[in-house]
Amino acid sequence: MSVVEQYARAHIVTDADLAEEERSAVPVALHYDPDEDPRTVRVGLPGGREWSIARTLLEQGLRAPAGSGEVRVWPCGRVQAIVEFHSPQGVSVVQFESKALLRFLRRTYTATSPTGRQLTR
């Protein structure tokens, strides 16, 4: 099985003070290693912050609000999705284009299955 890495442009909204360049679209690293944990994807935010998310939570959140606790995901209109991260340091809200997350998820299912799993939206 192979590792899947993909970069996506995203907008980060946070309750922390950000420099002007951090308010515009930034590259976010999406990472999946089926040998490490086939149920989890990692999202690397600028500044070295990284979050682990259940792959099924990310997929469900593209269709309807999903999650509780530290990570929540929901669709935002027809073309965007929001991923919200909660920590003791505050809340970060990351706005993605849904198609970037769908493309990444499709690649993760292809990496774990010889036939690939079809995502529905």
Coordinates of N, CA and C in Angstrom, one line a residue:
M1 N 0.8 -1.2 0.0 CA 0.0 0.0 0.0 C 0.9 1.2 0.0
S2 N 0.4 2.3 -0.6 CA 1.2 3.5 -0.8 C 0.7 4.7 0.0
V3 N 1.7 5.5 0.4 CA 1.4 6.7 1.1 C 0.8 7.7 0.1
V4 N -0.2 8.5 0.5 CA -0.8 9.5 -0.3 C -0.6 10.9 0.3
E5 N 0.0 11.8 -0.4 CA 0.2 13.2 0.1 C -0.3 14.1 -1.0
Q6 N -1.0 15.1 -0.5 CA -1.5 16.1 -1.5 C -1.5 17.5 -0.8
Y7 N -1.3 18.5 -1.5 CA -1.4 19.8 -1.0 C -2.7 20.5 -1.5
A8 N -3.3 21.2 -0.7 CA -4.6 21.9 -1.1 C -4.4 23.3 -0.6
R9 N -5.0 24.3 -1.3 CA -5.1 25.7 -0.8 C -6.3 25.8 0.0
A10 N -6.1 26.5 1.1 CA -7.2 26.7 2.1 C -7.1 28.0 2.7
H11 N -8.2 28.5 3.2 CA -8.3 29.7 4.0 C -8.4 29.4 5.5
I12 N -7.6 30.0 6.3 CA -7.6 29.7 7.7 C -8.2 30.9 8.5
V13 N -9.2 30.6 9.3 CA -9.8 31.6 10.1 C -9.6 31.1 11.5
T14 N -9.0 31.9 12.4 CA -8.7 31.4 13.7 C -8.9 32.6 14.7
D15 N -9.0 32.2 16.0 CA -9.1 33.2 17.0 C -7.8 33.7 17.5
A16 N -6.7 33.2 16.9 CA -5.3 33.7 17.2 C -5.0 34.8 16.2
D17 N -4.1 35.7 16.7 CA -3.6 36.8 15.8 C -2.8 36.2 14.7
L18 N -3.1 36.5 13.4 CA -2.4 36.0 12.3 C -1.8 37.2 11.5
A19 N -0.6 36.9 10.9 CA 0.0 37.9 10.0 C -0.9 38.0 8.7
E20 N -0.8 39.1 8.0 CA -1.7 39.3 6.8 C -1.5 38.2 5.8
E21 N -0.3 37.7 5.6 CA -0.1 36.6 4.6 C -0.7 35.3 5.0
E22 N -1.0 35.1 6.3 CA -1.6 33.9 6.8 C -3.1 33.9 6.6
R23 N -3.7 35.1 6.3 CA -5.1 35.3 6.2 C -5.6 34.9 4.7
S24 N -4.6 34.9 3.8 CA -5.0 34.6 2.4 C -4.8 33.0 2.3
A25 N -5.1 32.5 1.1 CA -5.1 31.1 1.0 C -3.7 30.6 1.2
V26 N -3.6 29.5 1.9 CA -2.3 28.9 2.3 C -2.2 27.4 1.9
P27 N -1.1 26.9 1.7 CA -1.0 25.4 1.4 C -1.2 24.6 2.7
V28 N -2.1 23.6 2.6 CA -2.3 22.7 3.7 C -1.9 21.3 3.2
A29 N -1.2 20.6 4.0 CA -0.7 19.2 3.6 C -1.7 18.2 4.0
L30 N -2.2 17.4 3.1 CA -3.0 16.3 3.4 C -2.2 15.0 3.3
H31 N -2.3 14.1 4.3 CA -1.4 13.0 4.3 C -2.2 11.7 4.8
Y32 N -1.9 10.6 4.1 CA -2.5 9.4 4.4 C -1.5 8.3 4.3
D33 N -1.3 7.5 5.4 CA -0.3 6.4 5.3 C -1.1 5.1 5.8
P34 N -1.5 4.3 4.9 CA -2.3 3.1 5.3 C -1.6 2.1 6.2
D35 N -0.2 2.1 6.2 CA 0.5 1.2 7.0 C 0.6 1.8 8.5
E36 N 0.5 3.1 8.6 CA 0.5 3.7 9.9 C -0.8 3.6 10.6
D37 N -1.9 4.0 9.9 CA -3.3 3.9 10.4 C -4.2 4.0 9.2
P38 N -4.8 2.9 8.7 CA -5.7 3.0 7.6 C -7.0 3.8 7.8
R39 N -7.3 4.1 9.0 CA -8.6 4.8 9.3 C -8.4 6.3 9.4
T40 N -7.2 6.8 9.4 CA -6.9 8.2 9.7 C -6.1 8.9 8.6
V41 N -6.5 10.2 8.4 CA -5.7 11.1 7.6 C -5.2 12.2 8.5
R42 N -4.1 12.8 8.0 CA -3.5 13.9 8.8 C -3.6 15.2 7.9
V43 N -3.9 16.3 8.6 CA -3.9 17.6 8.0 C -2.9 18.5 8.6
G44 N -1.9 18.9 7.8 CA -0.8 19.7 8.3 C -1.1 21.2 8.0
L45 N -1.2 22.0 9.0 CA -1.5 23.4 8.8 C -0.2 24.2 8.9
P46 N -0.2 25.4 8.4 CA 1.1 26.2 8.4 C 1.5 26.4 9.9
G47 N 2.8 26.5 10.1 CA 3.3 26.7 11.5 C 3.6 25.4 12.1
G48 N 3.5 24.3 11.4 CA 3.8 23.0 12.0 C 2.7 22.3 12.8
R49 N 1.5 22.9 12.8 CA 0.3 22.3 13.5 C -0.2 21.2 12.6
E50 N -0.4 20.0 13.2 CA -0.9 18.8 12.5 C -2.0 18.2 13.3
W51 N -3.1 17.8 12.6 CA -4.2 17.1 13.2 C -4.5 15.8 12.5
S52 N -4.9 14.8 13.3 CA -5.3 13.5 12.8 C -6.8 13.5 12.8
I53 N -7.4 13.0 11.6 CA -8.9 13.0 11.5 C -9.2 11.6 11.0
A54 N -10.3 11.1 11.5 CA -10.9 9.8 10.9 C -11.2 10.1 9.5
R55 N -10.8 9.2 8.6 CA -11.1 9.4 7.2 C -12.6 9.4 6.9
T56 N -13.3 8.6 7.6 CA -14.8 8.5 7.4 C -15.4 9.8 7.9
L57 N -14.9 10.5 8.9 CA -15.4 11.8 9.4 C -15.3 12.8 8.3
L58 N -14.1 12.8 7.7 CA -13.8 13.8 6.6 C -14.8 13.5 5.4
E59 N -15.0 12.3 5.1 CA -15.9 11.9 4.0 C -17.4 12.3 4.3
Q60 N -17.8 12.0 5.5 CA -19.2 12.3 5.9 C -19.4 13.8 6.0
G61 N -18.4 14.5 6.4 CA -18.6 16.0 6.6 C -18.7 16.7 5.2
L62 N -18.3 16.1 4.2 CA -18.5 16.7 2.8 C -19.9 16.7 2.4
R63 N -20.7 15.8 3.0 CA -22.2 15.7 2.7 C -23.1 16.4 3.7
A64 N -22.7 16.3 5.0 CA -23.6 16.9 6.0 C -22.7 17.1 7.2
P65 N -23.1 18.0 8.1 CA -22.3 18.3 9.3 C -21.9 16.9 10.1
A66 N -20.7 16.8 10.5 CA -20.2 15.6 11.1 C -19.2 15.9 12.2
G67 N -19.1 15.1 13.2 CA -18.0 15.3 14.2 C -18.5 15.9 15.4
S68 N -17.7 15.8 16.4 CA -17.9 16.5 17.7 C -16.6 16.5 18.4
G69 N -16.5 17.2 19.5 CA -15.2 17.2 20.2 C -14.2 18.1 19.4
E70 N -13.0 17.5 19.2 CA -11.9 18.3 18.7 C -12.0 18.6 17.2
V71 N -12.7 17.8 16.4 CA -12.7 18.0 15.0 C -14.2 17.9 14.5
R72 N -14.5 18.9 13.7 CA -15.9 19.0 13.1 C -15.7 19.3 11.6
V73 N -16.6 18.7 10.7 CA -16.5 19.0 9.3 C -17.9 19.2 8.8
W74 N -18.1 20.2 7.9 CA -19.4 20.3 7.3 C -19.2 21.0 5.9
P75 N -20.2 20.8 5.0 CA -20.2 21.4 3.7 C -20.6 22.9 3.9
C76 N -20.0 23.7 3.0 CA -20.3 25.2 3.0 C -20.7 25.5 1.6
G77 N -21.9 25.5 1.3 CA -22.4 25.7 0.0 C -22.1 24.5 -0.9
R78 N -22.1 24.7 -2.2 CA -21.9 23.6 -3.1 C -20.4 23.2 -3.4
V79 N -19.5 24.2 -3.1 CA -18.1 23.9 -3.6 C -17.1 24.0 -2.5
Q80 N -17.5 24.3 -1.2 CA -16.5 24.4 -0.2 C -16.9 23.5 1.0
A81 N -15.9 23.3 1.8 CA -16.1 22.5 3.1 C -15.3 23.2 4.2
I82 N -15.8 23.1 5.4 CA -15.2 23.6 6.5 C -14.7 22.5 7.4
V83 N -13.4 22.6 7.9 CA -12.9 21.7 8.9 C -12.5 22.6 10.1
E84 N -13.1 22.3 11.3 CA -12.9 23.1 12.5 C -12.1 22.2 13.5
F85 N -11.0 22.8 14.0 CA -10.1 22.1 14.9 C -10.2 22.8 16.3
H86 N -10.5 22.1 17.4 CA -10.5 22.7 18.7 C -9.3 22.2 19.5
S87 N -8.6 23.1 20.2 CA -7.5 22.7 21.1 C -7.5 23.6 22.3
P88 N -6.8 23.3 23.3 CA -6.7 24.2 24.5 C -6.1 25.6 24.0
Q89 N -5.4 25.7 22.9 CA -4.9 27.0 22.5 C -5.9 27.8 21.7
G90 N -7.0 27.2 21.3 CA -8.1 28.0 20.6 C -8.7 27.1 19.5
V91 N -9.4 27.8 18.6 CA -10.1 27.1 17.5 C -9.5 27.6 16.2
S92 N -9.3 26.7 15.3 CA -8.9 27.0 13.9 C -10.0 26.5 13.0
V93 N -10.4 27.3 12.1 CA -11.4 27.0 11.1 C -10.7 27.0 9.7
V94 N -10.8 25.9 9.0 CA -10.1 25.8 7.7 C -11.1 25.6 6.6
Q95 N -11.1 26.5 5.6 CA -12.1 26.4 4.5 C -11.4 25.9 3.3
F96 N -11.8 24.7 2.8 CA -11.3 24.0 1.6 C -12.2 24.1 0.5
E97 N -11.7 23.9 -0.7 CA -12.6 23.5 -1.8 C -12.9 22.1 -1.7
S98 N -14.2 21.7 -1.8 CA -14.6 20.3 -1.6 C -13.9 19.4 -2.6
K99 N -13.8 19.8 -3.8 CA -13.2 19.0 -4.8 C -11.8 18.5 -4.5
A100 N -11.0 19.4 -3.8 CA -9.7 19.0 -3.4 C -9.7 17.9 -2.3
L101 N -10.6 18.0 -1.4 CA -10.8 16.9 -0.4 C -11.3 15.7 -1.0
L102 N -12.2 15.8 -1.9 CA -12.8 14.6 -2.6 C -11.7 13.9 -3.4
R103 N -10.9 14.6 -4.1 CA -9.7 14.1 -4.8 C -8.8 13.3 -3.9
F104 N -8.4 13.9 -2.8 CA -7.6 13.3 -1.8 C -8.2 12.0 -1.3
L105 N -9.4 12.1 -0.9 CA -10.1 10.9 -0.3 C -10.1 9.7 -1.4
R106 N -10.4 10.1 -2.6 CA -10.4 9.0 -3.7 C -9.1 8.4 -3.8
R107 N -8.0 9.2 -3.7 CA -6.7 8.7 -3.8 C -6.4 7.8 -2.6
T108 N -6.9 8.1 -1.4 CA -6.6 7.2 -0.2 C -7.3 5.9 -0.3
Y109 N -8.5 5.9 -0.9 CA -9.2 4.6 -1.1 C -8.6 3.8 -2.2
T110 N -8.1 4.4 -3.2 CA -7.3 3.7 -4.2 C -6.1 3.1 -3.7
A111 N -5.4 3.8 -2.7 CA -4.2 3.3 -2.1 C -4.4 2.1 -1.3
T112 N -5.6 1.9 -0.7 CA -5.8 0.8 0.2 C -6.6 -0.4 -0.4
S113 N -7.1 -0.2 -1.6 CA -7.9 -1.3 -2.2 C -7.5 -1.4 -3.7
P114 N -7.3 -2.7 -4.1 CA -6.9 -2.8 -5.5 C -8.0 -2.3 -6.5
T115 N -9.2 -2.4 -6.1 CA -10.3 -1.9 -6.9 C -10.7 -0.5 -6.6
G116 N -10.3 0.1 -5.5 CA -10.6 1.4 -5.1 C -12.1 1.5 -4.6
R117 N -12.4 2.4 -3.7 CA -13.7 2.5 -3.2 C -14.3 3.8 -3.8
Q118 N -15.5 3.7 -4.2 CA -16.2 4.9 -4.9 C -16.8 5.7 -3.8
L119 N -16.5 7.0 -3.8 CA -17.1 8.0 -2.9 C -18.4 8.5 -3.5
T120 N -19.4 8.7 -2.7 CA -20.6 9.2 -3.2 C -20.7 10.6 -2.6
R121 N -21.4 11.5 -3.3 CA -21.5 12.8 -2.8 C -22.9 13.3 -3.0

